[in-house]
Coordinates of C-alpha atoms in Angstrom, one line a residue:
M1 CA -0.5 -0.3 -0.1
A2 CA 1.6 3.8 -1.1
G3 CA 3.0 5.7 1.9
T4 CA 2.9 2.5 4.6
A5 CA 5.9 0.0 5.9
Q6 CA 6.7 -2.6 7.2
Q7 CA 9.0 -2.2 10.3
N8 CA 10.2 -3.9 13.8
G9 CA 7.1 -5.9 13.4
G10 CA 4.6 -2.7 13.1
T11 CA 3.0 -0.9 10.4
Y12 CA 4.3 2.3 9.6
R13 CA 2.4 4.8 8.6
V14 CA 3.3 8.9 6.2
S15 CA 1.6 11.6 7.9
E16 CA -0.7 13.6 6.7
K17 CA 0.9 16.4 7.3
P18 CA 3.6 18.9 6.0
I19 CA 6.9 19.1 8.1
G20 CA 7.5 22.2 10.1
E21 CA 4.2 21.1 11.2
S22 CA 3.0 22.4 14.9
R23 CA 1.3 20.4 17.3
Q24 CA -1.5 21.6 20.4
L25 CA 0.8 22.3 22.7
R26 CA 0.4 22.8 26.8
I27 CA 2.7 24.5 29.1
I28 CA 2.4 25.7 32.4
T29 CA 4.7 28.8 34.1
I30 CA 4.5 28.7 37.6
G31 CA 4.9 32.0 38.6
A32 CA 4.7 35.9 37.2
G33 CA 7.2 37.5 38.2
A34 CA 9.7 38.6 35.6
S35 CA 10.9 35.4 34.4
G36 CA 7.2 33.9 33.4
L37 CA 6.6 37.4 32.3
N38 CA 9.3 37.4 29.7
L39 CA 7.8 33.6 28.8
A40 CA 5.0 34.7 28.5
H41 CA 5.9 37.8 26.0
Q42 CA 7.9 35.4 23.7
I43 CA 6.5 32.4 23.1
D44 CA 3.3 34.9 22.7
K45 CA 5.4 36.3 19.8
H46 CA 6.9 33.9 18.8
M47 CA 5.0 30.6 19.1
I48 CA 1.5 29.0 18.0
N49 CA -0.4 26.2 18.7
V50 CA 0.1 27.2 22.4
D51 CA -2.5 27.1 24.9
H52 CA 0.3 28.7 27.8
K53 CA -1.0 30.0 31.5
I54 CA 0.8 31.1 34.4
Y55 CA -0.5 30.7 38.0
E56 CA 0.5 32.9 40.3
K57 CA 0.0 33.0 44.3
N58 CA 0.2 36.3 44.6
S59 CA -2.8 39.3 43.6
D60 CA -0.2 40.2 41.2
V61 CA 2.7 40.4 38.7
G62 CA 6.2 40.8 39.9
G63 CA 7.4 38.4 42.2
T64 CA 10.0 39.5 44.8
W65 CA 9.2 43.1 43.6
F66 CA 5.3 43.0 44.6
E67 CA 6.7 40.3 47.9
N68 CA 9.4 42.8 49.4
R69 CA 8.1 46.1 50.4
Y70 CA 9.9 46.7 53.6
P71 CA 11.9 50.4 53.8
G72 CA 14.6 51.4 51.4
C73 CA 14.1 48.1 49.6
A74 CA 16.0 48.7 46.1
C75 CA 17.7 47.0 43.1
D76 CA 21.6 46.6 43.8
I77 CA 21.6 46.6 39.7
P78 CA 21.5 50.1 38.6
S79 CA 18.3 51.4 36.3
H80 CA 18.5 50.7 33.1
N81 CA 19.5 47.5 33.1
Y82 CA 17.1 45.2 35.4
Q83 CA 15.0 45.6 32.8
F84 CA 14.3 43.6 29.4
T85 CA 16.3 43.9 26.6
W86 CA 13.1 44.7 24.8
E87 CA 11.3 46.7 27.0
P88 CA 13.6 49.8 27.4
E89 CA 12.6 52.0 30.0
P90 CA 14.1 55.9 29.4
E91 CA 12.4 57.3 32.0
W92 CA 13.6 55.5 35.6
T93 CA 13.8 57.9 38.3
H94 CA 16.8 56.9 39.9
Y95 CA 20.2 54.8 38.6
Y96 CA 19.9 52.5 41.8
S97 CA 15.6 52.0 41.6
G98 CA 13.2 51.4 44.6
A99 CA 10.6 48.2 44.3
S100 CA 8.0 50.4 43.4
E101 CA 9.2 51.6 40.7
I102 CA 10.3 48.4 39.5
L103 CA 6.9 46.8 40.6
E104 CA 5.8 49.0 38.1
Y105 CA 7.8 48.8 35.7
F106 CA 6.4 44.9 35.3
R107 CA 3.5 45.3 35.7
K108 CA 3.8 48.1 32.5
V109 CA 4.8 45.7 30.4
A110 CA 2.5 43.0 31.3
R111 CA -0.6 45.9 30.3
K112 CA 1.2 46.9 27.4
H113 CA 1.8 43.3 26.3
N114 CA -1.1 42.0 27.9
L115 CA 0.3 39.3 28.7
Y116 CA -2.1 39.5 32.2
R117 CA -4.7 37.1 30.1
F118 CA -1.4 34.4 30.5
V119 CA -1.5 34.2 34.4
K120 CA -4.1 33.1 37.2
L121 CA -3.5 35.7 39.9
N122 CA -4.4 34.6 43.3
H123 CA -3.6 30.7 42.4
K124 CA -0.9 28.6 44.3
V125 CA 0.6 25.3 42.9
I126 CA 0.7 23.0 45.8
G127 CA 1.9 19.9 43.8
A128 CA 3.0 18.5 40.2
R129 CA 3.1 14.8 39.9
W130 CA 4.8 12.9 35.6
D131 CA 2.5 10.5 34.4
E132 CA 4.4 8.6 32.0
D133 CA 1.8 7.4 30.5
K134 CA -0.3 9.8 28.9
A135 CA 3.1 11.8 29.2
I136 CA 2.1 14.2 31.0
W137 CA 2.0 17.0 34.3
I138 CA -0.8 16.7 36.6
I139 CA -0.6 20.2 38.1
K140 CA -2.1 20.9 41.9
V141 CA -3.5 24.2 41.7
E142 CA -4.7 26.1 45.9
N143 CA -7.1 28.7 44.5
I144 CA -5.6 31.1 47.5
T145 CA -9.1 33.7 47.9
S146 CA -11.4 30.1 47.7
S147 CA -9.1 27.6 48.6
E148 CA -10.4 25.3 46.4
I149 CA -8.5 23.0 44.9
T150 CA -8.2 22.2 41.4
H151 CA -6.1 20.1 39.2
D152 CA -4.7 21.0 35.7
W153 CA -2.7 19.6 32.8
C154 CA 0.0 20.2 30.1
H155 CA 2.6 19.1 28.1
F156 CA 5.6 20.6 29.6
M157 CA 5.5 22.6 33.1
V158 CA 8.1 25.7 33.4
T159 CA 9.4 26.8 37.0
G160 CA 9.6 30.0 37.7
S161 CA 9.1 31.0 41.0
G162 CA 12.6 32.5 41.2
I163 CA 15.9 31.4 44.0
L164 CA 14.9 33.3 47.9
N165 CA 11.6 33.7 48.3
D166 CA 10.5 31.3 50.5
W167 CA 11.3 33.7 53.8
K168 CA 11.8 32.2 57.0
W169 CA 12.1 33.1 61.2
P170 CA 15.4 32.9 62.3
D171 CA 15.8 29.5 64.7
I172 CA 15.6 31.3 68.6
P173 CA 14.3 30.3 71.3
G174 CA 11.6 32.6 72.4
L175 CA 11.3 34.2 69.3
R176 CA 7.6 34.1 69.1
T177 CA 6.8 35.0 73.5
F178 CA 8.3 39.1 71.6
K179 CA 5.3 41.5 73.2
G180 CA 6.4 44.0 70.9
Q181 CA 5.9 44.4 67.2
L182 CA 7.9 41.4 65.3
I183 CA 8.3 42.0 61.8
H184 CA 9.8 40.2 58.9
S185 CA 11.8 41.4 55.8
A186 CA 10.4 39.9 53.4
A187 CA 6.8 40.1 54.9
W188 CA 6.1 43.8 56.0
D189 CA 4.2 45.4 57.7
K190 CA 2.5 48.0 56.3
A191 CA 1.3 49.8 59.3
A192 CA 4.8 48.9 60.8
D193 CA 5.4 53.5 63.0
W194 CA 9.4 53.4 63.8
K195 CA 8.9 57.4 64.4
E196 CA 10.4 57.4 67.9
K197 CA 10.7 53.3 69.0
T198 CA 13.2 51.8 70.1
V199 CA 13.9 49.0 67.1
A200 CA 16.1 46.6 67.1
V201 CA 17.9 44.6 62.9
L202 CA 18.5 41.5 63.2
G203 CA 20.3 40.4 59.8
C204 CA 23.0 42.0 57.6
G205 CA 22.0 40.7 54.4
S206 CA 21.6 42.7 51.8
S207 CA 17.8 43.0 52.9
G208 CA 19.3 44.8 56.5
I209 CA 21.7 46.6 55.3
Q210 CA 19.3 48.7 53.2
I211 CA 16.6 48.9 56.4
V212 CA 19.2 50.6 58.6
P213 CA 19.5 53.8 56.9
T214 CA 16.6 54.0 55.4
I215 CA 15.1 53.6 58.9
Q216 CA 17.6 55.5 61.4
P217 CA 16.9 59.1 60.8
E218 CA 13.3 58.7 62.6
V219 CA 14.2 56.1 65.2
K220 CA 14.3 56.9 68.6
Q221 CA 17.5 54.4 69.3
L222 CA 18.2 51.9 65.8
I223 CA 20.2 48.1 67.9
T224 CA 22.0 46.1 64.9
F225 CA 22.2 42.8 65.5
I226 CA 26.2 41.7 63.5
R227 CA 26.5 37.9 63.8
T228 CA 29.2 37.5 60.1
P229 CA 31.1 39.6 59.1
T230 CA 30.2 40.4 55.5
W231 CA 31.9 43.4 53.2
I232 CA 30.1 46.1 52.5
T233 CA 30.2 47.9 48.7
A234 CA 29.9 50.4 46.3
G235 CA 26.7 49.8 44.5
F236 CA 26.8 47.9 41.0
A237 CA 28.1 50.0 38.2
Q238 CA 29.0 52.6 40.3
S239 CA 31.4 54.2 38.1
K240 CA 28.7 55.6 37.1
A241 CA 26.9 56.7 39.9
G242 CA 27.4 59.0 41.8
P243 CA 30.1 59.2 44.2
G244 CA 31.5 57.1 46.1
G245 CA 29.2 54.7 44.8
A246 CA 26.4 56.9 45.6
N247 CA 22.3 56.2 43.9
F248 CA 21.6 60.2 42.1
A249 CA 18.1 61.0 40.1
F250 CA 18.3 61.4 36.6
S251 CA 17.4 65.1 35.6
N252 CA 15.1 65.7 33.5
E253 CA 17.2 66.7 31.1
Q254 CA 18.9 63.1 30.7
K255 CA 16.0 61.9 30.9
E256 CA 14.8 63.7 27.0
K257 CA 18.2 62.6 25.7
F258 CA 17.4 58.7 26.9
C259 CA 13.9 59.5 25.1
T260 CA 14.7 61.2 22.0
Q261 CA 18.6 59.4 22.0
P262 CA 18.0 55.2 21.0
D263 CA 21.4 55.3 19.8
E264 CA 23.0 57.4 22.7
Y265 CA 20.1 55.3 25.4
L266 CA 21.8 52.4 23.9
R267 CA 25.0 52.7 23.8
Y268 CA 24.6 53.9 28.1
R269 CA 23.6 50.6 28.6
K270 CA 25.9 48.9 27.1
E271 CA 28.7 50.8 28.8
V272 CA 27.0 49.9 32.3
E273 CA 25.9 46.0 31.2
A274 CA 29.9 46.2 29.9
E275 CA 30.9 46.6 33.2
L276 CA 28.7 44.6 35.2
N277 CA 30.5 41.9 32.7
T278 CA 34.2 42.1 34.3
R279 CA 33.1 42.2 38.1
F280 CA 34.2 38.2 36.9
K281 CA 37.6 38.8 37.3
F282 CA 37.4 39.3 40.9
I283 CA 36.2 36.6 41.2
L284 CA 39.8 34.6 40.7
K285 CA 40.5 34.6 44.5
D286 CA 44.0 34.6 43.9
S287 CA 43.7 37.0 41.2
T288 CA 45.3 40.3 41.0
A289 CA 41.6 41.3 40.8
Q290 CA 40.8 39.7 43.7
A291 CA 43.7 41.7 45.7
E292 CA 42.2 45.5 44.2
A293 CA 38.7 44.5 45.3
V294 CA 39.8 43.3 48.6
A295 CA 41.9 46.5 49.2
Y296 CA 39.3 48.6 47.7
S297 CA 36.7 46.8 50.0
I298 CA 38.9 47.2 52.8
N299 CA 39.9 51.2 52.6
E300 CA 35.9 52.5 51.9
M301 CA 34.7 50.6 55.3
K302 CA 37.6 52.1 57.1
S303 CA 37.1 55.9 55.1
K304 CA 33.1 55.4 56.4
L305 CA 33.6 53.6 59.6
G306 CA 36.8 55.6 60.9
E307 CA 40.4 54.0 60.3
N308 CA 40.5 52.8 64.4
S309 CA 36.4 52.1 64.9
P310 CA 36.3 48.7 67.3
L311 CA 33.5 47.5 64.8
L312 CA 36.2 46.9 61.5
K313 CA 37.2 43.8 64.0
H314 CA 33.5 42.6 63.7
L315 CA 32.4 43.6 60.2
I316 CA 35.4 42.7 57.5
P317 CA 35.6 39.5 56.9
T318 CA 38.8 37.2 56.5
F319 CA 36.8 35.4 53.3
G320 CA 37.3 36.5 50.3
V321 CA 35.0 39.2 48.2
G322 CA 32.3 38.1 47.1
C323 CA 32.5 34.7 48.8
R324 CA 28.7 35.7 49.8
R325 CA 27.2 38.2 47.0
P326 CA 29.0 41.8 47.5
T327 CA 26.1 44.1 49.5
P328 CA 26.0 47.2 47.9
G329 CA 25.2 49.5 51.1
N330 CA 25.2 53.0 50.4
G331 CA 24.0 55.4 53.7
Y332 CA 24.9 51.8 56.3
L333 CA 28.0 51.8 57.4
E334 CA 27.5 56.3 57.7
A335 CA 24.5 54.7 59.2
L336 CA 26.3 52.2 62.0
T337 CA 28.9 55.4 63.7
Q338 CA 24.5 57.8 64.5
D339 CA 24.7 58.7 67.8
N340 CA 20.9 56.7 67.8
V341 CA 22.6 53.2 67.1
R342 CA 23.9 50.7 68.4
V343 CA 26.6 47.9 67.4
V344 CA 26.0 44.2 68.7
T345 CA 28.5 41.9 68.0
D346 CA 27.0 39.1 71.0
G347 CA 25.0 36.4 70.2
I348 CA 22.1 35.9 70.9
T349 CA 20.5 33.3 73.4
K350 CA 17.4 34.0 73.4
I351 CA 14.6 36.3 73.3
V352 CA 12.3 37.8 75.8
P353 CA 8.7 39.1 76.5
D354 CA 10.6 42.4 76.5
G355 CA 13.0 42.7 74.0
I356 CA 16.7 40.0 73.2
Q357 CA 19.1 38.2 75.4
T358 CA 22.5 37.9 74.8
E359 CA 25.0 35.8 75.8
T360 CA 26.5 38.6 77.6
G361 CA 22.9 38.0 79.9
E362 CA 21.9 41.4 79.0
I363 CA 18.0 42.1 77.7
I364 CA 17.3 44.9 75.5
K365 CA 14.7 46.2 75.8
V366 CA 12.8 46.9 72.0
D367 CA 9.8 48.2 70.6
I368 CA 10.5 46.2 67.4
F369 CA 11.7 43.8 66.6
I370 CA 12.8 43.5 63.0
C371 CA 14.4 40.8 61.8
A372 CA 15.9 40.7 57.8
T373 CA 17.5 36.8 58.4
G374 CA 16.7 36.4 54.5
F375 CA 14.8 32.8 52.7
N376 CA 15.0 28.7 53.0
I377 CA 18.2 29.0 51.0
S378 CA 18.1 25.5 49.5
F379 CA 16.8 24.6 45.9
C380 CA 14.0 21.9 47.4
P381 CA 10.6 23.2 45.9
R382 CA 7.5 24.2 48.7
Y383 CA 5.6 21.6 46.9
P384 CA 5.5 18.3 46.1
I385 CA 7.6 17.5 42.1
I386 CA 7.0 13.8 41.4
G387 CA 8.9 12.8 38.3
R388 CA 9.9 9.6 37.0
D389 CA 9.3 6.4 39.0
G390 CA 7.7 8.4 41.7
I391 CA 10.7 10.3 42.7
S392 CA 10.7 13.5 44.0
L393 CA 12.8 16.4 43.3
G394 CA 12.5 17.4 47.1
D395 CA 14.0 14.2 48.4
L396 CA 16.4 14.3 45.3
W397 CA 17.8 17.9 46.4
K398 CA 18.3 17.9 50.1
K399 CA 22.0 17.4 50.8
I400 CA 23.2 18.8 47.1
P401 CA 21.3 20.5 44.5
A402 CA 22.6 19.4 40.6
A403 CA 20.7 20.6 37.9
Y404 CA 21.7 20.1 33.7
L405 CA 23.1 24.6 33.0
S406 CA 21.1 25.5 35.8
L407 CA 17.1 24.6 33.8
A408 CA 16.8 20.4 33.3
I409 CA 17.3 17.6 35.7
P410 CA 17.2 13.8 34.7
N411 CA 14.0 11.8 35.7
F412 CA 12.5 15.1 35.6
P413 CA 10.8 14.9 31.4
N414 CA 9.3 17.8 30.1
H415 CA 10.0 19.8 32.6
F416 CA 12.5 23.4 32.6
M417 CA 13.4 25.7 35.3
F418 CA 15.0 29.3 34.9
L419 CA 17.9 30.0 37.4
G420 CA 17.7 26.9 39.4
P421 CA 21.2 25.6 40.4
N422 CA 24.1 26.8 38.8
A423 CA 23.0 29.8 37.5
P424 CA 25.2 32.9 37.0
V425 CA 23.8 35.0 39.5
A426 CA 26.2 36.8 41.2
Q427 CA 27.8 39.0 38.7
G428 CA 24.9 41.1 37.9
S429 CA 21.3 41.9 36.1
V430 CA 18.8 38.0 36.1
L431 CA 17.2 40.4 33.3
P432 CA 19.5 38.9 30.7
I433 CA 19.7 35.3 32.5
V434 CA 16.0 35.3 32.4
E435 CA 15.9 36.1 28.8
H436 CA 18.5 33.7 27.5
T437 CA 17.0 30.9 29.2
A438 CA 14.0 31.4 28.0
K439 CA 15.2 31.2 24.7
Y440 CA 17.0 28.0 25.2
I441 CA 13.7 26.9 26.5
I442 CA 11.7 28.1 23.4
R443 CA 13.8 26.2 21.0
M444 CA 13.2 22.8 22.6
L445 CA 9.2 23.1 22.7
H446 CA 9.5 24.1 18.9
K447 CA 11.9 20.7 18.5
C448 CA 9.3 19.3 20.8
Q449 CA 6.2 20.5 18.7
T450 CA 7.5 20.4 15.0
Q451 CA 9.3 17.4 15.4
D452 CA 6.6 14.4 16.8
I453 CA 8.6 14.4 20.4
K454 CA 6.4 13.1 23.3
Y455 CA 9.2 14.0 26.0
V456 CA 13.0 15.2 26.3
E457 CA 15.0 14.6 29.2
V458 CA 18.4 15.8 29.7
S459 CA 20.7 12.7 30.7
K460 CA 22.2 11.8 34.4
A461 CA 25.7 10.8 32.2
A462 CA 25.4 15.2 30.9
T463 CA 23.8 15.9 34.1
D464 CA 27.1 14.3 36.2
D465 CA 29.8 15.5 33.6
F466 CA 28.6 18.6 34.6
G467 CA 28.9 18.2 37.7
E468 CA 32.5 17.2 37.9
H469 CA 33.2 20.1 35.6
I470 CA 31.9 22.5 37.8
Q471 CA 33.0 21.0 41.6
T472 CA 36.7 20.5 40.1
F473 CA 36.8 24.4 38.6
M474 CA 35.5 25.9 41.7
P475 CA 38.3 25.7 43.9
R476 CA 39.9 28.5 42.3
T477 CA 36.7 31.0 43.0
A478 CA 36.3 33.2 45.7
W479 CA 32.8 31.6 46.1
S480 CA 34.5 28.1 47.4
T481 CA 37.1 30.8 50.7
H482 CA 35.2 29.8 54.4
C483 CA 32.4 31.8 54.5
R484 CA 28.8 31.1 55.1
S485 CA 26.3 31.4 51.8
W486 CA 23.4 30.0 50.0
F487 CA 25.8 29.7 47.1
K488 CA 27.5 26.7 49.1
N489 CA 24.1 25.9 50.6
G490 CA 23.7 27.5 53.7
Q491 CA 26.8 25.7 54.4
I492 CA 30.6 26.4 55.6
D493 CA 32.8 24.6 53.1
G494 CA 30.4 23.3 51.2
P495 CA 29.8 22.9 47.4
V496 CA 29.3 25.6 45.6
V497 CA 25.9 24.4 44.6
A498 CA 24.0 27.7 43.3
I499 CA 25.9 29.4 41.0
H500 CA 27.6 28.9 37.4
P501 CA 31.1 28.5 37.2
G502 CA 32.0 31.1 34.8
S503 CA 31.4 34.6 34.1
R504 CA 28.0 35.7 32.7
V505 CA 29.0 35.2 29.5
H506 CA 30.5 32.4 29.4
W507 CA 27.4 31.5 30.5
F508 CA 24.9 33.4 28.4
H509 CA 28.2 31.6 25.2
M510 CA 27.5 28.2 26.1
L511 CA 23.4 27.8 26.0
E512 CA 23.8 29.3 22.2
E513 CA 23.6 25.8 20.8
P514 CA 22.3 23.1 22.6
R515 CA 23.8 20.3 23.4
Y516 CA 21.4 18.1 21.8
E517 CA 23.3 14.7 22.5
D518 CA 22.8 15.6 26.3
Y519 CA 19.4 14.6 26.3
E520 CA 16.8 11.2 25.7
W521 CA 14.3 11.7 23.1
Q522 CA 10.7 9.9 23.2
G523 CA 8.9 10.4 20.0
L524 CA 4.8 10.2 19.6
K525 CA 5.5 8.0 16.4
H526 CA 8.1 5.2 16.7
N527 CA 9.7 6.3 13.5
R528 CA 11.8 9.1 14.6
F529 CA 11.4 10.9 11.0
S530 CA 7.5 10.9 11.0
Y531 CA 7.3 14.4 11.5
L532 CA 8.8 14.7 7.5
G533 CA 5.1 13.7 6.4
N534 CA 4.3 14.0 2.9
G535 CA 6.7 15.5 1.4
F536 CA 5.6 18.8 1.5
S537 CA 6.8 22.2 3.9
V538 CA 5.2 24.3 5.6
R539 CA 6.9 26.8 3.9
E540 CA 5.7 26.2 0.9
G541 CA 2.3 26.8 1.7
S542 CA -0.3 29.4 0.2
G543 CA 0.3 32.7 0.7
R544 CA 4.2 32.1 2.0
D545 CA 7.9 32.6 -0.1
S546 CA 8.9 29.8 -1.4
T547 CA 12.1 31.1 -2.2
Y548 CA 13.0 32.8 1.8
Y549 CA 16.0 31.9 1.2
F550 CA 17.3 34.4 -1.5
D551 CA 17.0 36.7 0.7
N552 CA 18.8 37.2 2.5
P553 CA 22.4 34.6 2.1
D554 CA 24.4 35.1 5.3
A555 CA 20.6 33.1 7.0
G556 CA 22.1 29.9 9.1
Y557 CA 25.8 31.2 10.0
E558 CA 24.5 33.4 12.4
S559 CA 25.7 30.7 15.4
I560 CA 29.3 30.8 13.7
R561 CA 30.8 33.2 15.4
Y562 CA 34.7 33.3 17.2

């Protein structure tokens, strides 16, 4: 019979469709922060026959910028580089923008590009399970408003819920006995009033460092607890910042120039980005750049605290600059020297109803206790994700989270993620990172959609080889030096699990050409060439230009770069 053949005991039939025809895909993304919004825009722009849904637990888009509202909350990346490359905003008000302005940027993007139509707000994913027989993901969802539980399904699940969004209280005895106001920086009480009150701040990470100088002028007394040394630096890309790396407001003339001279605006953004891209040099721990970074940081801290300040021995670390993510702190060190600020370096033994008891036995009475103590720093998901053969991702990642190029995991078919283990999140803006990840994911989705592929799964061998390279490379970096960091899953000397073994540009370059050989592919049919179909191409369909290859003779060579 024409169009049929006996093969492997079965009958193979030619599909009566042209090569390039796309099958309908259902895709579910978890999270409507920067990752989810960018993916929604790119799928809408570049793909067809896709039913894409985003489940977002919050009441609006924006992710971390919706959730974090503490006083002084801002981004330490310059505003004009903390934006999508495809949606530049020339009218940012400040060099480093505050949380509310960044949140409004993402809302504006979602409105302008009609992305809200893909998002189900107030819907929290509480479980995901791979169905091997149907080759789909079963997604369990809770409606936050009604508490109703429903189930959805998709061919591909994309995790875009971010890295640090599962905040936690510090593990201190008696915390709940405190009679004053207890606030976590990641769950800020908008009604909080700290004026003329005694306020304690625990934590000197990025949140604490922003809160302290913001509230210091208004409180009666500020008690800040510093448990571990940390490098306090100027903001990222400080060469274009204000004096001493300070923030500043753009003038109307500058904003007008950015609006009316797009080439000049692009040049400015590229200059800032180029400076961000140099930061990997000082991460190499025995490099001249690392020595210069240490010397510069020590000099900055001494100049702001005072050459003989007793705080220096508690604040200046012995580990390399970059072991933790550098913490820009404009105004923080200066705030520590003010008359109404007391810095406590003694450990806390317990919380009592009217305050905090230290190791010396002293009870420090406070009205408000702010815990800027961060997040659950493991990559373990907050809800069960069950892959092939009943494997739980939470169990798999309990000790050491491992992924392939930060975006895929063996035994979890048709699942991709943004900002997974070993993404290049330590050196600059996260926005270009999620854009490059989306490009990679969409190439994989398109291949599966147009080549009759039922599911794709990264191989364990490829993931293990990548992991071996990571751990062999990391000892040459400051990330591996002796400090407790979320880069090392909260350990002091544990393996570096959060950071890519190289620069941002190194990671971008790596993703340009997917290594399809690192994946295992399962077709919808037993013949891998079933997608060839009836001998025709969609490119010669009605109204299409079948001579497209005349238009640009260099098309197809874009990836050949040295």
